[in-house]
CSV table of C-alpha atoms in Angstrom, one decimal:
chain,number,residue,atom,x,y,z
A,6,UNK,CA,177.0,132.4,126.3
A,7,UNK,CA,178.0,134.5,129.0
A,8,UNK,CA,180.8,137.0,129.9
A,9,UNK,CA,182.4,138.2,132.8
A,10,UNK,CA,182.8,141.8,133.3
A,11,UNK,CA,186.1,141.5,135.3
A,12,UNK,CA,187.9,139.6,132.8
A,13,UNK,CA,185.7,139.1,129.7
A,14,UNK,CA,185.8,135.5,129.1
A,15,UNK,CA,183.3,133.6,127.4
A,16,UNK,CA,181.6,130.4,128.8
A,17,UNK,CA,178.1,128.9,128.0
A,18,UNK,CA,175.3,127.1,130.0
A,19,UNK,CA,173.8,128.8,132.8
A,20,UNK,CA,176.5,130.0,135.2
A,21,UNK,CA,176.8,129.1,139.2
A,22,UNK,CA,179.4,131.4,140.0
A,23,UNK,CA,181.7,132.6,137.1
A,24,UNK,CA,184.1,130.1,136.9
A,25,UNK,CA,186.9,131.5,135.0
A,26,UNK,CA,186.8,135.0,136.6
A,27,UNK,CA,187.9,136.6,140.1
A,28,UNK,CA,185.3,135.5,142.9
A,29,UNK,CA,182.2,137.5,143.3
A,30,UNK,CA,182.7,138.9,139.8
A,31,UNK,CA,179.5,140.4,138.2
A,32,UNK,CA,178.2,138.0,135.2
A,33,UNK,CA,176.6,139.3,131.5
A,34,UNK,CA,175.0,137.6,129.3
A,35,UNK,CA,177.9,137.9,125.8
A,36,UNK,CA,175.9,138.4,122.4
A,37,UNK,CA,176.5,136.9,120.7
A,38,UNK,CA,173.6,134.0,121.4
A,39,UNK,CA,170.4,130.6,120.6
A,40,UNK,CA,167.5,128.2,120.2
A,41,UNK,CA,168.8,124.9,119.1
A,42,UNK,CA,167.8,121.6,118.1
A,43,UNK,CA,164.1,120.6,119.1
A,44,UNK,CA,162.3,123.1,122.0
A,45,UNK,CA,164.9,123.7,123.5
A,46,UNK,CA,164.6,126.9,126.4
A,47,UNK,CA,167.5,128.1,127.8
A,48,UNK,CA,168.0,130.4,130.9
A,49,UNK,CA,169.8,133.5,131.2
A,50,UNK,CA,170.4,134.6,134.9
A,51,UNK,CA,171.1,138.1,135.6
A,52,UNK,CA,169.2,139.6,138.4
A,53,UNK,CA,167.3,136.1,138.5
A,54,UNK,CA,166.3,133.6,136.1
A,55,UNK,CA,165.0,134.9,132.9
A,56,UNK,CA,164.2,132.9,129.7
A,57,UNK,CA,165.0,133.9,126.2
A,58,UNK,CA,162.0,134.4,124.9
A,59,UNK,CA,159.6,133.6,127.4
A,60,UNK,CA,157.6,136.2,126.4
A,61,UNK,CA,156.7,134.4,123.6
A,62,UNK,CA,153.1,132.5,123.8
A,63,UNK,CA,153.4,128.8,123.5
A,64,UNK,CA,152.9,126.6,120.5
A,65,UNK,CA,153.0,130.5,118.5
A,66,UNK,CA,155.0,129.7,115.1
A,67,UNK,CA,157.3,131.2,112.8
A,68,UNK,CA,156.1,133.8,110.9
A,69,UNK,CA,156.0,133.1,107.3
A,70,UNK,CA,155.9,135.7,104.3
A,71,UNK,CA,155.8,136.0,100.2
A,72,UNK,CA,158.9,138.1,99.7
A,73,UNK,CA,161.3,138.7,97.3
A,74,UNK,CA,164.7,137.1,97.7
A,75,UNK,CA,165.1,138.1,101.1
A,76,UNK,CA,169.1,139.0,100.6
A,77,UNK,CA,168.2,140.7,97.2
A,78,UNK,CA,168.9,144.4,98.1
A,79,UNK,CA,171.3,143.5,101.2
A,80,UNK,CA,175.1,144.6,100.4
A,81,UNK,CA,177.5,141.5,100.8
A,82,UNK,CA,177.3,140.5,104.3
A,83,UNK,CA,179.2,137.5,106.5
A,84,UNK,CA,175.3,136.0,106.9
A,85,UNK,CA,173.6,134.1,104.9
A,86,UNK,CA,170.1,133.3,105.4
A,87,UNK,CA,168.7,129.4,105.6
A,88,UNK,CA,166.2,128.5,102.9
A,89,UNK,CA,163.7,128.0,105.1
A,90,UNK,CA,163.3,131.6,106.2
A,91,UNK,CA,161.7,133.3,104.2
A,92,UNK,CA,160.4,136.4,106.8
A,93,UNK,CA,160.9,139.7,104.8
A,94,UNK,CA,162.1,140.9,108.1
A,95,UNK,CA,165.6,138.7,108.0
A,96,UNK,CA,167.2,141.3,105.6
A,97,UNK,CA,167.1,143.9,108.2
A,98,UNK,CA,167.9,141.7,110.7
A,99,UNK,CA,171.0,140.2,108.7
A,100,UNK,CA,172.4,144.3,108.4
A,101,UNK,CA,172.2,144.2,112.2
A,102,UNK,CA,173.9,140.7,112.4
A,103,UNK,CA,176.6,141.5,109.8
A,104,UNK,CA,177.4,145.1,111.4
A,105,UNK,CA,177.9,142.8,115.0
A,106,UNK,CA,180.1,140.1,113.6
A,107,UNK,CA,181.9,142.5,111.3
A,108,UNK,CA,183.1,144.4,114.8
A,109,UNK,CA,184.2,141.6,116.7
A,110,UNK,CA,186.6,140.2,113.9
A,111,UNK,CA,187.6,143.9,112.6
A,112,UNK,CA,187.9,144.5,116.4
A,113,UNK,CA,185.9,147.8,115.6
A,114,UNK,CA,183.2,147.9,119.3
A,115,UNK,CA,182.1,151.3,118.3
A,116,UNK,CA,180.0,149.5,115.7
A,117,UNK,CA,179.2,146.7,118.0
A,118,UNK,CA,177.6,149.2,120.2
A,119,UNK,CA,175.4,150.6,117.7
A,120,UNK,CA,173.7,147.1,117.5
A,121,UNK,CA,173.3,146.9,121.5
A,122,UNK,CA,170.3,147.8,123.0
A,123,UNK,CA,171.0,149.8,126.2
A,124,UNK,CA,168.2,148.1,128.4
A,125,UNK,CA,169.5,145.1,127.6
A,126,UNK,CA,172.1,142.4,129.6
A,127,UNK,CA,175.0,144.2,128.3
A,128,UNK,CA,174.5,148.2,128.1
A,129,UNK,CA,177.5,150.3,126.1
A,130,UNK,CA,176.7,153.1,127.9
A,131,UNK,CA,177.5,151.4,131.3
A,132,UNK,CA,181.6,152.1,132.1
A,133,UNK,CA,183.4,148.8,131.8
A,134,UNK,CA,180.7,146.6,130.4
A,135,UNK,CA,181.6,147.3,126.8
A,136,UNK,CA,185.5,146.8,127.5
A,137,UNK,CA,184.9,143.4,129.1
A,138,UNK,CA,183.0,142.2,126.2
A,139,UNK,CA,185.8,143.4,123.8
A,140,UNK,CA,188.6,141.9,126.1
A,141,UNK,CA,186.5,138.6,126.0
A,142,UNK,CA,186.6,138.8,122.4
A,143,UNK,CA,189.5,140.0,121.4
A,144,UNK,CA,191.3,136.7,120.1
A,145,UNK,CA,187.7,135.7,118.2
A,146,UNK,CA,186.9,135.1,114.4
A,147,UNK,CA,184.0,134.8,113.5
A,148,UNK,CA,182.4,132.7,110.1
A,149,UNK,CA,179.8,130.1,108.7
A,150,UNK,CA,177.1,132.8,109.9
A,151,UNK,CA,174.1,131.7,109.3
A,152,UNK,CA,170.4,133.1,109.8
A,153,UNK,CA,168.7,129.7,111.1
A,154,UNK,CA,165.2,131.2,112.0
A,155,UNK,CA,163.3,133.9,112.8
A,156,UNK,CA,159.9,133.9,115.1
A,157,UNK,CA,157.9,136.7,116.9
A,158,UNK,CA,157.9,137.2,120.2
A,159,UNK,CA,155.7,139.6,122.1
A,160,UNK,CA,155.6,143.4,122.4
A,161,UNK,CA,156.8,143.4,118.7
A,162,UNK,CA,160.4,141.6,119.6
A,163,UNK,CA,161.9,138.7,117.5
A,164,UNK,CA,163.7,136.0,118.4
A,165,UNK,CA,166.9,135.1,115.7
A,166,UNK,CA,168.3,131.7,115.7
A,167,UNK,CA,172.0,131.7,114.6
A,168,UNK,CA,174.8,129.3,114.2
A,169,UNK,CA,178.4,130.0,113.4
A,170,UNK,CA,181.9,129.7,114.0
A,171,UNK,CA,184.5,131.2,116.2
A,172,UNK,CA,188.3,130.7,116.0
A,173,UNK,CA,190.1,132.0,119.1
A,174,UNK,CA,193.6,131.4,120.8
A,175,UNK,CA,194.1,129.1,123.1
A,176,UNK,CA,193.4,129.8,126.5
A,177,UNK,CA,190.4,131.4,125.4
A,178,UNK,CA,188.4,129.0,124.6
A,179,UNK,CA,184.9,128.1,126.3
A,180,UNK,CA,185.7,127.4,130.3
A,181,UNK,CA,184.9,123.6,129.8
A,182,UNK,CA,187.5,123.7,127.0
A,183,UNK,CA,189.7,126.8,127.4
A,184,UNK,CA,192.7,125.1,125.3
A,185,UNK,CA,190.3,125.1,122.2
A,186,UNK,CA,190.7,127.1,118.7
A,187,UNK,CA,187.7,126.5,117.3
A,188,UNK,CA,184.2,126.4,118.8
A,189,UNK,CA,180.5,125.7,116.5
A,190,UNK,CA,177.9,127.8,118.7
A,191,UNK,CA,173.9,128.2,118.2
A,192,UNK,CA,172.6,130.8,119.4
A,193,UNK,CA,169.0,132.6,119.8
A,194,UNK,CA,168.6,136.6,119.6
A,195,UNK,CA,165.8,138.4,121.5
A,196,UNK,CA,166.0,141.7,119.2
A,197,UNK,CA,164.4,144.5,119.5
A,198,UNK,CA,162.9,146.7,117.0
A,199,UNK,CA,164.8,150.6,116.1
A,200,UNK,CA,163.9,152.4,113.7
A,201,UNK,CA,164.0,150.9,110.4
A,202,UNK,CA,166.1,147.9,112.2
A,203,UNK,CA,167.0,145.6,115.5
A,204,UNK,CA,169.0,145.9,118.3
A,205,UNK,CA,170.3,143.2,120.3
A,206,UNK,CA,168.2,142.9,123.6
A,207,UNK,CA,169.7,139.4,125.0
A,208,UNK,CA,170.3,136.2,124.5
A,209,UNK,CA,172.1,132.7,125.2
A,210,UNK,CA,173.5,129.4,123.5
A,211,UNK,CA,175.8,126.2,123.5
A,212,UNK,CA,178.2,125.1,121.8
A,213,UNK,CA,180.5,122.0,121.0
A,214,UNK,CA,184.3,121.7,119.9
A,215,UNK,CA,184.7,121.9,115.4
């Protein structure tokens, strides 16, 4: 999912142009964003093609952990967490999650930014960038969160597989569809670690009408 800086909108797919924005407008990769059904590998073109997790070597698998109930100390959150993950490392990253998707629909970018990593796609710290992504959002509602998978990638990054759903007026739907209301997306996280938790380095995904 992408967003244009001039005018925020969100669109999906990997963007010739920016379609629903002034001409020559600058193009950011929107997180949210992910992997989806099979191997899929999407691009994300900012500054040239770049893959979400490429860095990741092939055929390298899920990481897999005995933990306790991974959601066991985590206060109630909008995610929930797929059986099959059973990484330790999803509570932290379902904090992270929640605090994102809790901004967008309390309209509260303060505490999106604090998920943001500044060298990624979409820096807070850079005037306008932030704005656009709120603007591009700011019809959104976010549910059905859900934690799909988690896998390593390299220099100690993870990759988050998510799917959920947005509600948004018309007119903002995704480019292809811009009269819809409601939009299912999967999308795939490249996180990066901070302290004790994750930021939100990049990402991209698809989506298809509810």
């Amino acid at each position: 999912m992408w967003t244009c800086v001039n005018c925020g909108e969100r669109y999906s797919g990997v963007p010739a142009g920016c379609p629903v924005c002034p001409p020559h407008s600058r193009i950011l990769p929107a997180l949210p964003i992910v992997v989806l059904v099979g191997a899929l590998a999407l691009a994300a073109v900012v500054g040239g093609p770049r893959l979400i997790g490429a860095d990741r070597p092939r055929g390298e698998q899920t990481t897999r952990r005995n933990a306790a109930p991974i959601l066991e100390n985590v206060p109630a959150s909008l995610v929930t967490v797929h059986p099959r993950v059973t990484d330790p490392r999803a509570a932290a990253v379902v904090v992270m999650l929640d605090t994102y998707f809790r901004g967008i629909n309390q309209r509260d970018y303060d505490a999106v930014a604090t998920v943001l990593d500044p060298a990624g796609d979409l820096d807070p710290g850079v005037p306008g960038q932030l704005a656009a992504f709120a603007e591009g959002t700011s019809t959104s509602r976010d549910s059905d969160i859900v934690l799909t998978g988690l896998a390593d990638a390299a220099r100690g990054r993870l990759r988050a597989e998510v799917s959920f759903r947005s509600e948004q007026r018309a007119g903002h739907g995704p480019p292809e569809r811009l009269r819809e209301t409601c939009t299912l997306w999967e999308v795939a996280y490249l996180l990066t670690v901070h302290g004790d938790g994750y930021r939100m380095l990049r990402g991209d995904g698809v989506n298809q009408p509810c």
